[in-house]
């Protein structure tokens, strides 16, 4: 899990996340899961996901994470997950 923190949020915010394979082996079976809200009641969604199930050495892929809330969220944290 990789956390993304939002000090104060009302409405929505979108961030692009880039995944880069800096390792010595090709990644296979890569799966980008819906982010998990650790604190607060914001709703996370994923869009524009160009990550396939394989990521070769030195390659990158990206996706957008949008966080939406109808109430003020202070110091919220969302964990990004992939396997």
Short mmCIF file of N, CA and C in Angstrom, two decimals:
data_model
loop_
_atom_site.label_atom_id
_atom_site.label_comp_id
_atom_site.label_asym_id
_atom_site.label_seq_id
_atom_site.Cartn_x
_atom_site.Cartn_y
_atom_site.Cartn_z
N UNK A 1 0.83 -1.19 0.00
CA UNK A 1 0.00 0.00 0.00
C UNK A 1 0.87 1.24 0.00
N UNK A 2 0.45 2.21 -0.76
CA UNK A 2 1.12 3.50 -0.79
C UNK A 2 0.09 4.56 -0.43
N UNK A 3 0.30 5.31 0.65
CA UNK A 3 -0.71 6.28 1.06
C UNK A 3 -0.65 7.58 0.29
N UNK A 4 -1.81 8.17 0.06
CA UNK A 4 -1.95 9.52 -0.45
C UNK A 4 -2.72 10.28 0.62
N UNK A 5 -2.22 11.40 1.06
CA UNK A 5 -2.90 12.17 2.09
C UNK A 5 -3.52 13.42 1.50
N UNK A 6 -4.68 13.80 2.03
CA UNK A 6 -5.39 15.00 1.63
C UNK A 6 -5.65 15.83 2.89
N UNK A 7 -4.89 16.92 3.09
CA UNK A 7 -5.02 17.70 4.33
C UNK A 7 -6.44 18.26 4.53
N UNK A 8 -7.09 18.70 3.47
CA UNK A 8 -8.45 19.23 3.58
C UNK A 8 -9.10 19.10 2.22
N UNK A 9 -10.28 18.49 2.18
CA UNK A 9 -10.94 18.25 0.90
C UNK A 9 -12.44 18.38 1.06
N UNK A 10 -13.05 19.13 0.15
CA UNK A 10 -14.49 19.11 -0.04
C UNK A 10 -14.70 19.21 -1.54
N UNK A 11 -15.56 18.41 -2.08
CA UNK A 11 -15.73 18.36 -3.53
C UNK A 11 -14.93 17.19 -4.07
N UNK A 12 -14.08 17.47 -5.05
CA UNK A 12 -13.31 16.38 -5.63
C UNK A 12 -11.91 16.83 -6.01
N UNK A 13 -11.03 15.86 -6.11
CA UNK A 13 -9.64 16.10 -6.48
C UNK A 13 -9.17 14.88 -7.27
N UNK A 14 -8.38 15.11 -8.31
CA UNK A 14 -7.86 14.02 -9.13
C UNK A 14 -6.34 14.12 -9.21
N UNK A 15 -5.68 12.99 -9.05
CA UNK A 15 -4.22 12.90 -9.12
C UNK A 15 -3.84 11.77 -10.06
N UNK A 16 -2.83 12.00 -10.89
CA UNK A 16 -2.31 10.94 -11.75
C UNK A 16 -1.22 10.19 -11.01
N UNK A 17 -1.32 8.87 -11.00
CA UNK A 17 -0.34 8.00 -10.34
C UNK A 17 0.43 7.26 -11.42
N UNK A 18 1.76 7.29 -11.32
CA UNK A 18 2.61 6.58 -12.27
C UNK A 18 3.29 5.42 -11.56
N UNK A 19 3.22 4.23 -12.17
CA UNK A 19 3.88 3.04 -11.65
C UNK A 19 5.03 2.72 -12.61
N UNK A 20 6.25 2.63 -12.07
CA UNK A 20 7.44 2.35 -12.87
C UNK A 20 8.11 1.09 -12.34
N UNK A 21 8.47 0.20 -13.25
CA UNK A 21 9.18 -1.01 -12.86
C UNK A 21 10.68 -0.72 -12.87
N UNK A 22 11.22 -0.45 -11.69
CA UNK A 22 12.66 -0.20 -11.53
C UNK A 22 13.41 -1.46 -11.12
N UNK A 23 12.73 -2.58 -11.11
CA UNK A 23 13.32 -3.83 -10.66
C UNK A 23 14.14 -4.53 -11.73
N UNK A 24 14.56 -5.72 -11.40
CA UNK A 24 15.41 -6.52 -12.30
C UNK A 24 14.61 -7.56 -13.06
N UNK A 25 13.29 -7.61 -12.84
CA UNK A 25 12.45 -8.62 -13.49
C UNK A 25 11.20 -7.96 -14.07
N UNK A 26 10.66 -8.54 -15.12
CA UNK A 26 9.38 -8.09 -15.66
C UNK A 26 8.29 -8.43 -14.65
N UNK A 27 7.33 -7.52 -14.49
CA UNK A 27 6.20 -7.77 -13.61
C UNK A 27 5.08 -8.40 -14.43
N UNK A 28 4.49 -9.45 -13.92
CA UNK A 28 3.35 -10.09 -14.57
C UNK A 28 2.21 -10.19 -13.58
N UNK A 29 1.01 -10.17 -14.08
CA UNK A 29 -0.16 -10.28 -13.21
C UNK A 29 -0.45 -9.00 -12.44
N UNK A 30 0.01 -7.85 -12.93
CA UNK A 30 -0.21 -6.58 -12.25
C UNK A 30 -1.70 -6.25 -12.26
N UNK A 31 -2.22 -5.85 -11.11
CA UNK A 31 -3.63 -5.51 -10.97
C UNK A 31 -3.74 -4.25 -10.13
N UNK A 32 -4.36 -3.21 -10.67
CA UNK A 32 -4.58 -1.96 -9.94
C UNK A 32 -5.96 -2.06 -9.29
N UNK A 33 -5.98 -2.09 -7.97
CA UNK A 33 -7.25 -2.22 -7.23
C UNK A 33 -7.80 -0.85 -6.84
N UNK A 34 -9.08 -0.81 -6.53
CA UNK A 34 -9.69 0.43 -6.06
C UNK A 34 -9.02 0.86 -4.76
N UNK A 35 -8.65 2.14 -4.64
CA UNK A 35 -8.01 2.61 -3.41
C UNK A 35 -8.91 2.41 -2.19
N UNK A 36 -8.29 2.26 -1.05
CA UNK A 36 -9.01 2.07 0.22
C UNK A 36 -8.91 3.34 1.05
N UNK A 37 -10.04 3.81 1.56
CA UNK A 37 -10.07 4.99 2.42
C UNK A 37 -9.71 4.55 3.83
N UNK A 38 -8.63 5.12 4.38
CA UNK A 38 -8.17 4.76 5.71
C UNK A 38 -8.87 5.62 6.76
N UNK A 39 -9.00 6.91 6.48
CA UNK A 39 -9.70 7.79 7.41
C UNK A 39 -10.58 8.73 6.61
N UNK A 40 -11.70 9.09 7.16
CA UNK A 40 -12.63 9.95 6.45
C UNK A 40 -13.66 9.12 5.69
N UNK A 41 -14.55 9.81 4.99
CA UNK A 41 -15.62 9.12 4.27
C UNK A 41 -15.62 9.46 2.79
N UNK A 42 -14.48 9.88 2.26
CA UNK A 42 -14.39 10.22 0.85
C UNK A 42 -14.54 8.97 0.00
N UNK A 43 -14.93 9.15 -1.25
CA UNK A 43 -15.12 8.04 -2.18
C UNK A 43 -14.05 8.09 -3.26
N UNK A 44 -13.16 7.07 -3.33
CA UNK A 44 -12.13 7.06 -4.37
C UNK A 44 -12.57 6.27 -5.60
N UNK A 45 -12.15 6.72 -6.77
CA UNK A 45 -12.39 5.98 -8.01
C UNK A 45 -11.14 6.03 -8.87
N UNK A 46 -11.02 5.07 -9.78
CA UNK A 46 -9.90 5.00 -10.72
C UNK A 46 -10.43 5.21 -12.13
N UNK A 47 -9.69 5.99 -12.92
CA UNK A 47 -10.05 6.19 -14.32
C UNK A 47 -8.76 6.31 -15.15
N UNK A 48 -8.91 6.29 -16.44
CA UNK A 48 -7.78 6.43 -17.37
C UNK A 48 -6.64 5.48 -17.04
N UNK A 49 -6.97 4.26 -16.68
CA UNK A 49 -5.97 3.26 -16.31
C UNK A 49 -5.36 2.65 -17.57
N UNK A 50 -4.07 2.94 -17.82
CA UNK A 50 -3.41 2.34 -18.97
C UNK A 50 -2.41 1.26 -18.54
N UNK A 51 -2.56 0.76 -17.32
CA UNK A 51 -1.68 -0.30 -16.82
C UNK A 51 -2.24 -1.66 -17.24
N UNK A 52 -1.45 -2.40 -17.97
CA UNK A 52 -1.86 -3.75 -18.35
C UNK A 52 -1.40 -4.71 -17.26
N UNK A 53 -1.60 -5.98 -17.47
CA UNK A 53 -1.21 -6.96 -16.45
C UNK A 53 0.29 -7.24 -16.45
N UNK A 54 1.02 -6.73 -17.44
CA UNK A 54 2.48 -6.92 -17.51
C UNK A 54 3.18 -5.58 -17.59
N UNK A 55 4.30 -5.47 -16.87
CA UNK A 55 5.09 -4.25 -16.90
C UNK A 55 6.56 -4.65 -17.00
N UNK A 56 7.14 -4.41 -18.17
CA UNK A 56 8.52 -4.80 -18.40
C UNK A 56 9.49 -3.91 -17.63
N UNK A 57 10.71 -4.37 -17.48
CA UNK A 57 11.76 -3.62 -16.79
C UNK A 57 11.91 -2.24 -17.44
N UNK A 58 11.88 -1.19 -16.63
CA UNK A 58 12.05 0.17 -17.12
C UNK A 58 10.79 0.81 -17.67
N UNK A 59 9.71 0.05 -17.84
CA UNK A 59 8.47 0.61 -18.37
C UNK A 59 7.63 1.23 -17.26
N UNK A 60 6.72 2.11 -17.67
CA UNK A 60 5.81 2.78 -16.74
C UNK A 60 4.40 2.71 -17.27
N UNK A 61 3.46 2.85 -16.37
CA UNK A 61 2.06 3.01 -16.74
C UNK A 61 1.46 4.01 -15.75
N UNK A 62 0.25 4.47 -16.04
CA UNK A 62 -0.35 5.47 -15.15
C UNK A 62 -1.86 5.29 -15.08
N UNK A 63 -2.44 5.89 -14.05
CA UNK A 63 -3.89 5.92 -13.88
C UNK A 63 -4.24 7.12 -13.01
N UNK A 64 -5.48 7.56 -13.10
CA UNK A 64 -5.96 8.69 -12.31
C UNK A 64 -6.74 8.18 -11.11
N UNK A 65 -6.50 8.79 -9.96
CA UNK A 65 -7.27 8.51 -8.75
C UNK A 65 -8.06 9.78 -8.42
N UNK A 66 -9.37 9.65 -8.36
CA UNK A 66 -10.24 10.77 -8.00
C UNK A 66 -10.82 10.50 -6.62
N UNK A 67 -10.84 11.53 -5.82
CA UNK A 67 -11.40 11.47 -4.47
C UNK A 67 -12.55 12.47 -4.43
N UNK A 68 -13.71 12.02 -3.99
CA UNK A 68 -14.87 12.91 -3.92
C UNK A 68 -15.49 12.83 -2.53
N UNK A 69 -15.95 13.99 -2.05
CA UNK A 69 -16.61 14.05 -0.75
C UNK A 69 -17.61 15.19 -0.75
N UNK A 70 -18.76 14.95 -0.14
CA UNK A 70 -19.78 16.00 -0.04
C UNK A 70 -19.67 16.75 1.28
N UNK A 71 -18.79 16.29 2.17
CA UNK A 71 -18.55 16.98 3.43
C UNK A 71 -17.05 17.29 3.55
N UNK A 72 -16.71 18.19 4.43
CA UNK A 72 -15.30 18.55 4.61
C UNK A 72 -14.54 17.35 5.17
N UNK A 73 -13.46 16.99 4.52
CA UNK A 73 -12.60 15.90 4.98
C UNK A 73 -11.27 16.53 5.40
N UNK A 74 -10.89 16.35 6.64
CA UNK A 74 -9.63 16.88 7.12
C UNK A 74 -8.67 15.74 7.41
N UNK A 75 -7.46 15.87 6.91
CA UNK A 75 -6.40 14.88 7.14
C UNK A 75 -6.82 13.47 6.75
N UNK A 76 -7.44 13.33 5.60
CA UNK A 76 -7.85 12.02 5.11
C UNK A 76 -6.68 11.30 4.46
N UNK A 77 -6.73 10.00 4.49
CA UNK A 77 -5.69 9.20 3.84
C UNK A 77 -6.33 8.12 3.01
N UNK A 78 -5.81 7.93 1.80
CA UNK A 78 -6.28 6.90 0.89
C UNK A 78 -5.08 6.03 0.55
N UNK A 79 -5.21 4.72 0.70
CA UNK A 79 -4.13 3.80 0.35
C UNK A 79 -4.32 3.31 -1.08
N UNK A 80 -3.28 3.44 -1.90
CA UNK A 80 -3.29 2.91 -3.25
C UNK A 80 -2.82 1.47 -3.18
N UNK A 81 -3.48 0.60 -3.93
CA UNK A 81 -3.14 -0.81 -3.85
C UNK A 81 -2.94 -1.39 -5.25
N UNK A 82 -1.96 -2.23 -5.38
CA UNK A 82 -1.82 -3.02 -6.58
C UNK A 82 -1.12 -4.31 -6.21
N UNK A 83 -1.34 -5.31 -7.03
CA UNK A 83 -0.72 -6.61 -6.75
C UNK A 83 -0.18 -7.17 -8.05
#
